[in-house]
PDB file of C-alpha atoms in Angstrom:
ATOM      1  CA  UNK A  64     173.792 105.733 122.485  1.00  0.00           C
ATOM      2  CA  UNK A  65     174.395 109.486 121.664  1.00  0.00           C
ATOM      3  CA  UNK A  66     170.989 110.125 120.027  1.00  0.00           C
ATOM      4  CA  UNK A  67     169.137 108.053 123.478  1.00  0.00           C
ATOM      5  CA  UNK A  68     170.794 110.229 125.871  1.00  0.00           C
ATOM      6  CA  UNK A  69     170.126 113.483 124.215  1.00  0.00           C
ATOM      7  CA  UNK A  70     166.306 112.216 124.400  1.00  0.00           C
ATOM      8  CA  UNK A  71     166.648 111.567 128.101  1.00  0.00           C
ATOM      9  CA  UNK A  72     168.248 115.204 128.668  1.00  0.00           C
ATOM     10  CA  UNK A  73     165.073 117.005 126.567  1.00  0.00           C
ATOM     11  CA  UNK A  74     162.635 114.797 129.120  1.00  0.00           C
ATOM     12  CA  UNK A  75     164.279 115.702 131.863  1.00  0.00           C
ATOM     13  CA  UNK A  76     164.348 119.453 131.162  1.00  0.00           C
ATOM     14  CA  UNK A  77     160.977 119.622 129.963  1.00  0.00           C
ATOM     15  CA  UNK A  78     160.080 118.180 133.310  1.00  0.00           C
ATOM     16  CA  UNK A  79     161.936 120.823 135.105  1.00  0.00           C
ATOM     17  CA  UNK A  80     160.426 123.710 133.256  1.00  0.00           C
ATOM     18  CA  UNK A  81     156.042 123.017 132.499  1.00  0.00           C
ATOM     19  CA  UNK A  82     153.877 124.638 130.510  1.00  0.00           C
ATOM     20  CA  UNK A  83     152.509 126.491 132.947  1.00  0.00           C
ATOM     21  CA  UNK A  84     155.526 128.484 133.137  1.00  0.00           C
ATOM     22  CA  UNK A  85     156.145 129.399 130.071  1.00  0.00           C
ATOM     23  CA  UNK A  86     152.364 131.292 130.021  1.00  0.00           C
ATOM     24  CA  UNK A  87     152.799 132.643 133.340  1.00  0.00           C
ATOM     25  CA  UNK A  88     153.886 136.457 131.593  1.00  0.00           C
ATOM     26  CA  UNK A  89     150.591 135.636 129.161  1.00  0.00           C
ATOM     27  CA  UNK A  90     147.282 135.071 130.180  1.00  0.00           C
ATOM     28  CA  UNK A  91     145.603 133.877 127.335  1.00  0.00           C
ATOM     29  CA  UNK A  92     148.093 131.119 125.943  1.00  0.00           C
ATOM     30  CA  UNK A  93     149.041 130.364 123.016  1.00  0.00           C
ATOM     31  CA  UNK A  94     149.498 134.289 122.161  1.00  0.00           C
ATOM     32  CA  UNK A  95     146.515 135.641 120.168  1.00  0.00           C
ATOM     33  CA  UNK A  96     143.733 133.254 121.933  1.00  0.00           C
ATOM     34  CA  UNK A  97     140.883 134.337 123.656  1.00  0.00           C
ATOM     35  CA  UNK A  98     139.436 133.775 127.320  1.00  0.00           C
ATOM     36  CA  UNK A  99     136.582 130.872 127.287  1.00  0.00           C
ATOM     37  CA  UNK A 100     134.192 128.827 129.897  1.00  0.00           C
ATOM     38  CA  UNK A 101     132.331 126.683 129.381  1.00  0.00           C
ATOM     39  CA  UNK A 102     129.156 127.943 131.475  1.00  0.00           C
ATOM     40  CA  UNK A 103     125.954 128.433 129.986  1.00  0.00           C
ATOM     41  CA  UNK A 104     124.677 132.010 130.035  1.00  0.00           C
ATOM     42  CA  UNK A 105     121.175 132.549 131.384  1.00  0.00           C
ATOM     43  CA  UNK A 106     119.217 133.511 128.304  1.00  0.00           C
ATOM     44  CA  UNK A 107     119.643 130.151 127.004  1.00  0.00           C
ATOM     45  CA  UNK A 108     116.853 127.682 127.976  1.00  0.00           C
ATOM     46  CA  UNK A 109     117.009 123.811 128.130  1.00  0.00           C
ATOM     47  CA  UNK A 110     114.598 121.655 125.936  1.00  0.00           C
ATOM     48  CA  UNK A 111     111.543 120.741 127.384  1.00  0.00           C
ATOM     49  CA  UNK A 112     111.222 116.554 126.601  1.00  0.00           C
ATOM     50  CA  UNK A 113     107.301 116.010 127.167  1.00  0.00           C
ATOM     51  CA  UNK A 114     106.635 113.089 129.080  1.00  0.00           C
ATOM     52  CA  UNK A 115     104.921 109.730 127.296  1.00  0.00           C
ATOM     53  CA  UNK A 116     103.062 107.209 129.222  1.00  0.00           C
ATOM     54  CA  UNK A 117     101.450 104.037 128.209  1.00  0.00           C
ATOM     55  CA  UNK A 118      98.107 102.885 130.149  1.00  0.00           C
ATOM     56  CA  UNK A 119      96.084  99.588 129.562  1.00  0.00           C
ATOM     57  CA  UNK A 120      92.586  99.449 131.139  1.00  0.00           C
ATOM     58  CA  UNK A 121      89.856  96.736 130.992  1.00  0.00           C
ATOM     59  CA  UNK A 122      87.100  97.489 128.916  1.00  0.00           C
ATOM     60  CA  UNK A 123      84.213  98.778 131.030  1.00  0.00           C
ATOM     61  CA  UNK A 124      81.831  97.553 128.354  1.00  0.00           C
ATOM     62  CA  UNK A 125      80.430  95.059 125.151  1.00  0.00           C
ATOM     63  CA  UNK A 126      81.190  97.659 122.849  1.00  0.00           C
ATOM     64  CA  UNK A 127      84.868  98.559 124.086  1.00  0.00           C
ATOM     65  CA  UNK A 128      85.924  95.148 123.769  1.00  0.00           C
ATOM     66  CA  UNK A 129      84.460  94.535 120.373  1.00  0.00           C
ATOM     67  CA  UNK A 130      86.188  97.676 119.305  1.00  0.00           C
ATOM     68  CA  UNK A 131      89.608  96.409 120.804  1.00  0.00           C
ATOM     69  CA  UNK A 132      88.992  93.223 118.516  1.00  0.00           C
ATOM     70  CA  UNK A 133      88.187  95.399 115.686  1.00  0.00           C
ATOM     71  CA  UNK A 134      91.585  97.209 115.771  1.00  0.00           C
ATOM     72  CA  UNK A 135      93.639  93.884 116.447  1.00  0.00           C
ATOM     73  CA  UNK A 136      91.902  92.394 112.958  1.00  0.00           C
ATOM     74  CA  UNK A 137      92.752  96.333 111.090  1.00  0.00           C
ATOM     75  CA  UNK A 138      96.246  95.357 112.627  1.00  0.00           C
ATOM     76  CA  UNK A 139      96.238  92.174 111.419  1.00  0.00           C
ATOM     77  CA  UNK A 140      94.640  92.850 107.786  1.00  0.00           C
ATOM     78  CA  UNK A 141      97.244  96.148 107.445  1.00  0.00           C
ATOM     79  CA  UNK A 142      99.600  93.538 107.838  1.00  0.00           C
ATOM     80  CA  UNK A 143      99.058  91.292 105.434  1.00  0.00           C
ATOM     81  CA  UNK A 144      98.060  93.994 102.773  1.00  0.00           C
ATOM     82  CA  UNK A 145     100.730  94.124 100.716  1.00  0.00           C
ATOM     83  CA  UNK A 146     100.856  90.279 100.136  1.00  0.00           C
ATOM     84  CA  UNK A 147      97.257  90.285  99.470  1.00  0.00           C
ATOM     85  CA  UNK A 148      97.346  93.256  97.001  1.00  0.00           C
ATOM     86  CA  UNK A 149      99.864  91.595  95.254  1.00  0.00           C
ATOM     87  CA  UNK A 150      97.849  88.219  95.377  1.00  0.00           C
ATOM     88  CA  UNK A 151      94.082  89.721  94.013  1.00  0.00           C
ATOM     89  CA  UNK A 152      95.094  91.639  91.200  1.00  0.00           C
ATOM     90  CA  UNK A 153      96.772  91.226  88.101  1.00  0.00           C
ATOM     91  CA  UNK A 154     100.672  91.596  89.380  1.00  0.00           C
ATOM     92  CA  UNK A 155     101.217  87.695  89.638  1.00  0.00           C
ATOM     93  CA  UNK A 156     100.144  87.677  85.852  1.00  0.00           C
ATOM     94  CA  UNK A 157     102.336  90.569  84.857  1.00  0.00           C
ATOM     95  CA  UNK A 158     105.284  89.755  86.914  1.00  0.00           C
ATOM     96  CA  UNK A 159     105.702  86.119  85.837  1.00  0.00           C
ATOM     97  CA  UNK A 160     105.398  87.079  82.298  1.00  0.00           C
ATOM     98  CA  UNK A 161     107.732  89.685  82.645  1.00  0.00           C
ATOM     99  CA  UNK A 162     110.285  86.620  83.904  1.00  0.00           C
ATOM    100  CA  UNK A 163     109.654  84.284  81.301  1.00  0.00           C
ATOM    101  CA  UNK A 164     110.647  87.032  78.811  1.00  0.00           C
ATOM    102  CA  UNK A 165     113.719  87.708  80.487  1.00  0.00           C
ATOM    103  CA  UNK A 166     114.497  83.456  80.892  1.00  0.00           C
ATOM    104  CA  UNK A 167     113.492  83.272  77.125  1.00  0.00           C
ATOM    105  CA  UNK A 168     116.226  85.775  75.915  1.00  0.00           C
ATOM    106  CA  UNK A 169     119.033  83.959  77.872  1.00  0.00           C
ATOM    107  CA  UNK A 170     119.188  87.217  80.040  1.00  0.00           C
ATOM    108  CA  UNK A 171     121.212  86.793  82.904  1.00  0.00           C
ATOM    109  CA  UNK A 172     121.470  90.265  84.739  1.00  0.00           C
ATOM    110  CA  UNK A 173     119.575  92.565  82.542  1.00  0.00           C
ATOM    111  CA  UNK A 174     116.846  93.767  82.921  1.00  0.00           C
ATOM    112  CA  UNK A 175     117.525  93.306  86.806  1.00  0.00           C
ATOM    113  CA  UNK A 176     114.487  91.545  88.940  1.00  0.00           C
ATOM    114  CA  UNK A 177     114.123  94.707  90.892  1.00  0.00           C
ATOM    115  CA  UNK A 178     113.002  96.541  87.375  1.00  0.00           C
ATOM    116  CA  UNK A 179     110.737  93.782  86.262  1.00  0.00           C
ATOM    117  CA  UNK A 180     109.016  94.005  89.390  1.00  0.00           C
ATOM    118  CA  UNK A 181     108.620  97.726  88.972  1.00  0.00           C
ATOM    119  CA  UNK A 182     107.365  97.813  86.017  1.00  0.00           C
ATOM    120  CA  UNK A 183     105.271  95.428  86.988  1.00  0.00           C
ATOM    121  CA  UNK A 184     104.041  97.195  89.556  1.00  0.00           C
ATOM    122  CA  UNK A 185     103.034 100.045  87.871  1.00  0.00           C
ATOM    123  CA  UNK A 186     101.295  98.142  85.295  1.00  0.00           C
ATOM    124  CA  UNK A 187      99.092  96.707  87.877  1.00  0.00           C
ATOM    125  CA  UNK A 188      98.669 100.707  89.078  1.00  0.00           C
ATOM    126  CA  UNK A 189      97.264 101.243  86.085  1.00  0.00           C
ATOM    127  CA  UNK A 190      95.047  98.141  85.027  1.00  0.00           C
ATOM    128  CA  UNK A 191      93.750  98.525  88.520  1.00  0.00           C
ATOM    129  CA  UNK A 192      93.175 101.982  88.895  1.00  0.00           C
ATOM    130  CA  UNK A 193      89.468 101.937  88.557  1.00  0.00           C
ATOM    131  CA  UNK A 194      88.787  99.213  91.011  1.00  0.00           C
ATOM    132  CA  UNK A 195      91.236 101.543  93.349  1.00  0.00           C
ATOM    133  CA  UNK A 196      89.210 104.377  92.895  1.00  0.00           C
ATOM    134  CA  UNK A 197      86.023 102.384  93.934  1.00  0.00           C
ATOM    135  CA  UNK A 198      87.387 101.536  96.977  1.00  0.00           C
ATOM    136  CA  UNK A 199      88.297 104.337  97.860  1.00  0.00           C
ATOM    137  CA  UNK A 200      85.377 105.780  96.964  1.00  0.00           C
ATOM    138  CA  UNK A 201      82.708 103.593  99.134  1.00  0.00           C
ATOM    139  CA  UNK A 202      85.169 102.219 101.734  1.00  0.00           C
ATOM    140  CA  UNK A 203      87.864 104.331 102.814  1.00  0.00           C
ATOM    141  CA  UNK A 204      86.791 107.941 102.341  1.00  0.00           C
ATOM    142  CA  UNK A 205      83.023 107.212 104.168  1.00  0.00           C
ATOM    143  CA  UNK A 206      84.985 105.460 106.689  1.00  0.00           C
ATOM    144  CA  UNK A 207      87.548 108.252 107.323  1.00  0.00           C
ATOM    145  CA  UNK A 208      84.383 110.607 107.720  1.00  0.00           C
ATOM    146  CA  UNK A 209      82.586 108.546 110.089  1.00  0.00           C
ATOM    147  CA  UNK A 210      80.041 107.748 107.943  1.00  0.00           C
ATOM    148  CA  UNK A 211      79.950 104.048 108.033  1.00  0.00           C
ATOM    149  CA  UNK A 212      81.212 101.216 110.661  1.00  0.00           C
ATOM    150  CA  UNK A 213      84.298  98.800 109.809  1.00  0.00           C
ATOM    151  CA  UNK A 214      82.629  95.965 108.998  1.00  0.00           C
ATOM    152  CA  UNK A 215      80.415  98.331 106.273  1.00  0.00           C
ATOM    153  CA  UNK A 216      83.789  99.686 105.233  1.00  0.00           C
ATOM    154  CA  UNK A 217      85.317  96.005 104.360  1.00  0.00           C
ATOM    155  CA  UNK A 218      82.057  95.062 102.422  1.00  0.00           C
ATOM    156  CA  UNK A 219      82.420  97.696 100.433  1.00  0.00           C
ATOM    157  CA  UNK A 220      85.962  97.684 100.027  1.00  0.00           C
ATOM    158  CA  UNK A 221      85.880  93.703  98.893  1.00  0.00           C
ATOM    159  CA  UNK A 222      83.034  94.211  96.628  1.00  0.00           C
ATOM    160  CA  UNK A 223      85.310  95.817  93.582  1.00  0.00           C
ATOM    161  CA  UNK A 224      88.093  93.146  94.392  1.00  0.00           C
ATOM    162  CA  UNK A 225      85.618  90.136  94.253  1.00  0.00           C
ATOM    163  CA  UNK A 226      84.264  91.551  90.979  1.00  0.00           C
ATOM    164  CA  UNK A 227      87.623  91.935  89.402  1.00  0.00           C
ATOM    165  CA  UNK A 228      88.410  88.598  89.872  1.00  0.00           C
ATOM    166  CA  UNK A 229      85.448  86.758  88.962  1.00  0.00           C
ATOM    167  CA  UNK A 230      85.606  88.857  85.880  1.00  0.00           C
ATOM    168  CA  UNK A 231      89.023  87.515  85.116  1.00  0.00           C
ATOM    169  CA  UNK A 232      87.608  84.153  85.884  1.00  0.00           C
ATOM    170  CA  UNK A 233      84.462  84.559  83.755  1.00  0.00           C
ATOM    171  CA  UNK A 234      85.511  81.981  80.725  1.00  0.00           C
ATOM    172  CA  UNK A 235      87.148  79.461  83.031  1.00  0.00           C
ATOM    173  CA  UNK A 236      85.176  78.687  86.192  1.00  0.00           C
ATOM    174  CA  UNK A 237      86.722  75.470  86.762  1.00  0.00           C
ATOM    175  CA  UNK A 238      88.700  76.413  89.682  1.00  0.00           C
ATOM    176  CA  UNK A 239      86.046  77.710  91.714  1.00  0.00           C
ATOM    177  CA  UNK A 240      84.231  74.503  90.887  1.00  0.00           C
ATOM    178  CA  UNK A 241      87.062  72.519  92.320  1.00  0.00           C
ATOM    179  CA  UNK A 242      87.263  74.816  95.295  1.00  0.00           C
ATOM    180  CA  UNK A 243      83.712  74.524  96.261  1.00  0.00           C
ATOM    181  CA  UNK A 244      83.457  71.158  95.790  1.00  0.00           C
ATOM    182  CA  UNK A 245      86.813  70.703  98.537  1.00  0.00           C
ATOM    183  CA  UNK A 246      84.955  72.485 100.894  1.00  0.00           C
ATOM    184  CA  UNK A 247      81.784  70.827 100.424  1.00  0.00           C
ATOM    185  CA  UNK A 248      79.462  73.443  99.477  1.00  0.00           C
ATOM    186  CA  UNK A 249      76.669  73.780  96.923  1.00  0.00           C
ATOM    187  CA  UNK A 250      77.191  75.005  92.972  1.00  0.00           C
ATOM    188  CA  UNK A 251      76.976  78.574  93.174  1.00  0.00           C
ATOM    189  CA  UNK A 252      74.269  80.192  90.780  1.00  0.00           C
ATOM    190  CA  UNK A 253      75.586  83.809  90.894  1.00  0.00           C
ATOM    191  CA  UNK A 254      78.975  85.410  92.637  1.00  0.00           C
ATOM    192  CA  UNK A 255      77.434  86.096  95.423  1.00  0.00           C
ATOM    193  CA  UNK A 256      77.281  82.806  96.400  1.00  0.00           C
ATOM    194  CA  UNK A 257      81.178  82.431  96.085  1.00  0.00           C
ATOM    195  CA  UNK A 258      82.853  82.955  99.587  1.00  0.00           C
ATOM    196  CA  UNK A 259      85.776  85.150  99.380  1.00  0.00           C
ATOM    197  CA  UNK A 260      87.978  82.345 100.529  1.00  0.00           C
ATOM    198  CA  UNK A 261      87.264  80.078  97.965  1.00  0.00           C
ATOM    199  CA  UNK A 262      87.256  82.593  95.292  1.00  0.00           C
ATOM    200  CA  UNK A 263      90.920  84.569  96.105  1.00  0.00           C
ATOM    201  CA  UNK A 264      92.762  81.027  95.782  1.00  0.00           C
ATOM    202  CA  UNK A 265      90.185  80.068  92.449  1.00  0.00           C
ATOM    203  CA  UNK A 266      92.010  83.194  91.291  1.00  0.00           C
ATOM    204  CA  UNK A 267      95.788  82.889  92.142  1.00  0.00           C
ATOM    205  CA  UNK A 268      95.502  79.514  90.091  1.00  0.00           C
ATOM    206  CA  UNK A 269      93.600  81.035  87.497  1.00  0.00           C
ATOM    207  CA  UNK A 270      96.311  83.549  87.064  1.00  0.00           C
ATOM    208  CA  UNK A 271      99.020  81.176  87.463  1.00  0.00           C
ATOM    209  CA  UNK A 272      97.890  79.191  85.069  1.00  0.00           C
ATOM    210  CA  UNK A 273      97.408  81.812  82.174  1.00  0.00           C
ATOM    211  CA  UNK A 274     100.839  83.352  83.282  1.00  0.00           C
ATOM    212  CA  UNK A 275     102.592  80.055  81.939  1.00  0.00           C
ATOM    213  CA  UNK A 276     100.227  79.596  79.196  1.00  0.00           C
ATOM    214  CA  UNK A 277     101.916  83.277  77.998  1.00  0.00           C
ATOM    215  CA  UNK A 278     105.264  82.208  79.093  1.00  0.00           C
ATOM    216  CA  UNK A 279     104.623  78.746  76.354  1.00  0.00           C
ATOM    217  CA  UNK A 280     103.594  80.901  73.999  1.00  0.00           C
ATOM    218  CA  UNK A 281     106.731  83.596  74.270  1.00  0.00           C
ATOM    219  CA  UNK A 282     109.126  81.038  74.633  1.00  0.00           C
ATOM    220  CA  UNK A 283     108.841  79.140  71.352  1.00  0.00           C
ATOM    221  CA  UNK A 284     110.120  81.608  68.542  1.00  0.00           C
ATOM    222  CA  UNK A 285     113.499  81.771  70.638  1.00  0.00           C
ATOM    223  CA  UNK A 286     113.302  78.352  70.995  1.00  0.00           C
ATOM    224  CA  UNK A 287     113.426  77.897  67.393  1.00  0.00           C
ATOM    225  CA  UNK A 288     116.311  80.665  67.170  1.00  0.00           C
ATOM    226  CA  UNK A 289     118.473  78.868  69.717  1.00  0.00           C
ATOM    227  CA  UNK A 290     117.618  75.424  67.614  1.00  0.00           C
ATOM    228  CA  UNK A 291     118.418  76.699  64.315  1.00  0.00           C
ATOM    229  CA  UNK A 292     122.176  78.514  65.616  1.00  0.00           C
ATOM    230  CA  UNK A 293     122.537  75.070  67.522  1.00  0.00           C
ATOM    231  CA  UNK A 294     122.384  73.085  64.246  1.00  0.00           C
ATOM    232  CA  UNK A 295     124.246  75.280  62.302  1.00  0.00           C
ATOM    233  CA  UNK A 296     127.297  75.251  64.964  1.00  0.00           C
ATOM    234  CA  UNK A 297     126.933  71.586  64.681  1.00  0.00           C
ATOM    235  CA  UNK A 298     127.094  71.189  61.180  1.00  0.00           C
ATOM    236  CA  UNK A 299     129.983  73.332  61.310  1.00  0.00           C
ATOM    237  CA  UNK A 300     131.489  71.165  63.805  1.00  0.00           C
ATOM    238  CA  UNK A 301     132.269  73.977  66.251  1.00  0.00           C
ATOM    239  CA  UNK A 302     130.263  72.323  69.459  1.00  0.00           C
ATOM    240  CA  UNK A 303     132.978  73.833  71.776  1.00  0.00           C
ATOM    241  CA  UNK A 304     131.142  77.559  71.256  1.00  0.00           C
ATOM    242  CA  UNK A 305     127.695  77.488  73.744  1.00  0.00           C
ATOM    243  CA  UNK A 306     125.157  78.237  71.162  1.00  0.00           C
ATOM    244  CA  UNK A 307     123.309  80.927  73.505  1.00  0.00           C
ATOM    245  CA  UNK A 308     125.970  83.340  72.717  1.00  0.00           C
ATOM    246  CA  UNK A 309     125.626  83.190  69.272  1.00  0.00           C
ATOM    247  CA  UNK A 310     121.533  83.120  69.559  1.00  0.00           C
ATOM    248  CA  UNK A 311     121.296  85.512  72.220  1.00  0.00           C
ATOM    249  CA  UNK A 312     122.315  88.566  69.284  1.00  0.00           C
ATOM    250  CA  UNK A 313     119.855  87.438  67.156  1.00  0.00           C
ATOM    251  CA  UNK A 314     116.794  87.348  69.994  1.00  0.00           C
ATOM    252  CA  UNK A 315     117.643  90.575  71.023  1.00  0.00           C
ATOM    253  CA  UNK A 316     117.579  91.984  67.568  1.00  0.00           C
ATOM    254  CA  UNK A 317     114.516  90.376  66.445  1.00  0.00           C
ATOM    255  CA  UNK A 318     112.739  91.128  69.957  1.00  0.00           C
ATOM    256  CA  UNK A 319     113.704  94.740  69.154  1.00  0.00           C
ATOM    257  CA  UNK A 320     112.768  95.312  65.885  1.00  0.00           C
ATOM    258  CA  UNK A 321     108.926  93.562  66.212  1.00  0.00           C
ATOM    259  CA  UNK A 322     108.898  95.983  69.187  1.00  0.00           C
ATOM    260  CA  UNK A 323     108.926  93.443  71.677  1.00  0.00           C
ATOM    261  CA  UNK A 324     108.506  95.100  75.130  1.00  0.00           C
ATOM    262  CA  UNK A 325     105.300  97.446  73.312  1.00  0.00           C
ATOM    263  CA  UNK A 326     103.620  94.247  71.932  1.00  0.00           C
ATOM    264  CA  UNK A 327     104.070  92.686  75.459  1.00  0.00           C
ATOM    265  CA  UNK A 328     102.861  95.341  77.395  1.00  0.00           C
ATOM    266  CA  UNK A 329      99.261  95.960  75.233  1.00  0.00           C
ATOM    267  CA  UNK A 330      98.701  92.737  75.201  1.00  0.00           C
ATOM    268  CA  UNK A 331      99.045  91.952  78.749  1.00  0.00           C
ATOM    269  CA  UNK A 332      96.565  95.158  79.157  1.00  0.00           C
ATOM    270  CA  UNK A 333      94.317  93.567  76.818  1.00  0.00           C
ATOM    271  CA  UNK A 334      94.475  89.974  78.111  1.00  0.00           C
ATOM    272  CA  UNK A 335      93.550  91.977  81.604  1.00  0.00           C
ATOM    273  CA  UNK A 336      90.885  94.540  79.883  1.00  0.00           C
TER     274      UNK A 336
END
């Protein structure tokens, strides 16, 4: 009760003698401070926002609309780019091989998807590189300089693509076949006679198709490695122990000392070559 009524006394004295006292003898409070404001002084200027304003007008004529529907397509096609990139060259190849290796040495976390997919990436960078530089070449630098329309820019810019995958698809034109055939159209004699929509999906099963054909052939010498540590643990009569940790060592080591990612790598820029 002592200590809560020497509280109250310090309250009630500090009401009876403010701050404002105490600095009355002392004009800049506490002692060593310095006098402030806050106004602005007038050689400082305010920022100037500029002012942004949207406007939509009807097309006046034929040409201005079919240039609006020009941009909503470039829209459109920017879009869907990166999916379609991915799609008409050789990254679906190189990526799902890149997987099966991974699945076939009972990897779990390493190396992560994000890596695979990197260095798959860059593969395609450089398998594709020439067909790049035609593009860019005939489509997008004449077309930055005004020197030919959009629709002369697309021709020329699906020209390289087209030829890259019918060149992929050169000893197995099956799928085309089967895609032409679905949407009722004659046997093409030459590629151009192949519409672009029946030859990009032609080629997506194409590549899906030799993917796993790589994938079969990768996955049976650690097949037999994970049949032969199987049998031993058997015979051994220790079936408690999984036998993928006891094979995984082994795949690792022999995958490393054949030089297993540089033998994967030229070949998959061979099999694309």
């Amino acid at each position: 009760m002592k200590k809560f009524s020497l509280v109250f006394i310090l309250l009630a004295l500090v009401s009876l003698f403010p701050l404002s006292a105490q600095s009355a003898g002392n004009e800049n409070f506490p002692a060593g401070s310095t006098n402030g404001t806050t106004e602005m002084p007038g050689t400082i200027d305010g920022i100037d926002f500029p002012n942004i304003t949207f406007s939509a007008t009807a097309p006046q004529t034929g040409n201005e609309v079919a240039f609006s529907v020009q941009l909503l397509l470039m829209l459109a096609l920017l879009t869907l780019a990166p999916s379609l990139i991915l799609l008409v060259t050789c990254f679906l190849r190189f990526s799902i091989v890149l997987d099966f290796i991974k699945r076939a040495l009972s990897l779990q976390q390493v190396p992560p998807t994000a890596v695979l997919n990197g260095i798959a990436l860059f593969m395609t960078l450089f398998c594709m590189w020439p067909t790049f530089n035609q593009v860019y070449q005939n489509s997008f630098k004449p077309l930055s300089n005004n020197e030919i329309t959009l629709q002369t820019a697309y021709t020329e810019a699906e020209a390289p693509l087209r030829l890259f995958m019918y060149r992929q698809m050169s000893d197995d034109t099956s799928y085309i076949a089967s895609f032409m055939a679905m949407a009722d159209l004659e046997r093409p004699d030459t590629l151009a006679d192949v519409p672009t929509y029946v030859l990009v999906p032609a080629y997506i099963l194409h590549e899906l198709t030799v993917a796993f054909k790589i994938g079969i052939l990768l996955y049976i010498p650690f097949i037999i490695i994970d049949m032969v540590v199987a049998s031993i643990l058997m015979s051994m009569g220790m079936m408690m122990l999984p036998p993928v940790q006891v094979s995984t060592p082994f795949k690792l080591m022999l995958f490393v000392l054949v030089d297993g990612w540089g033998l994967l790598t030229t070949n998959l820029f061979q099999s694309i070559l």
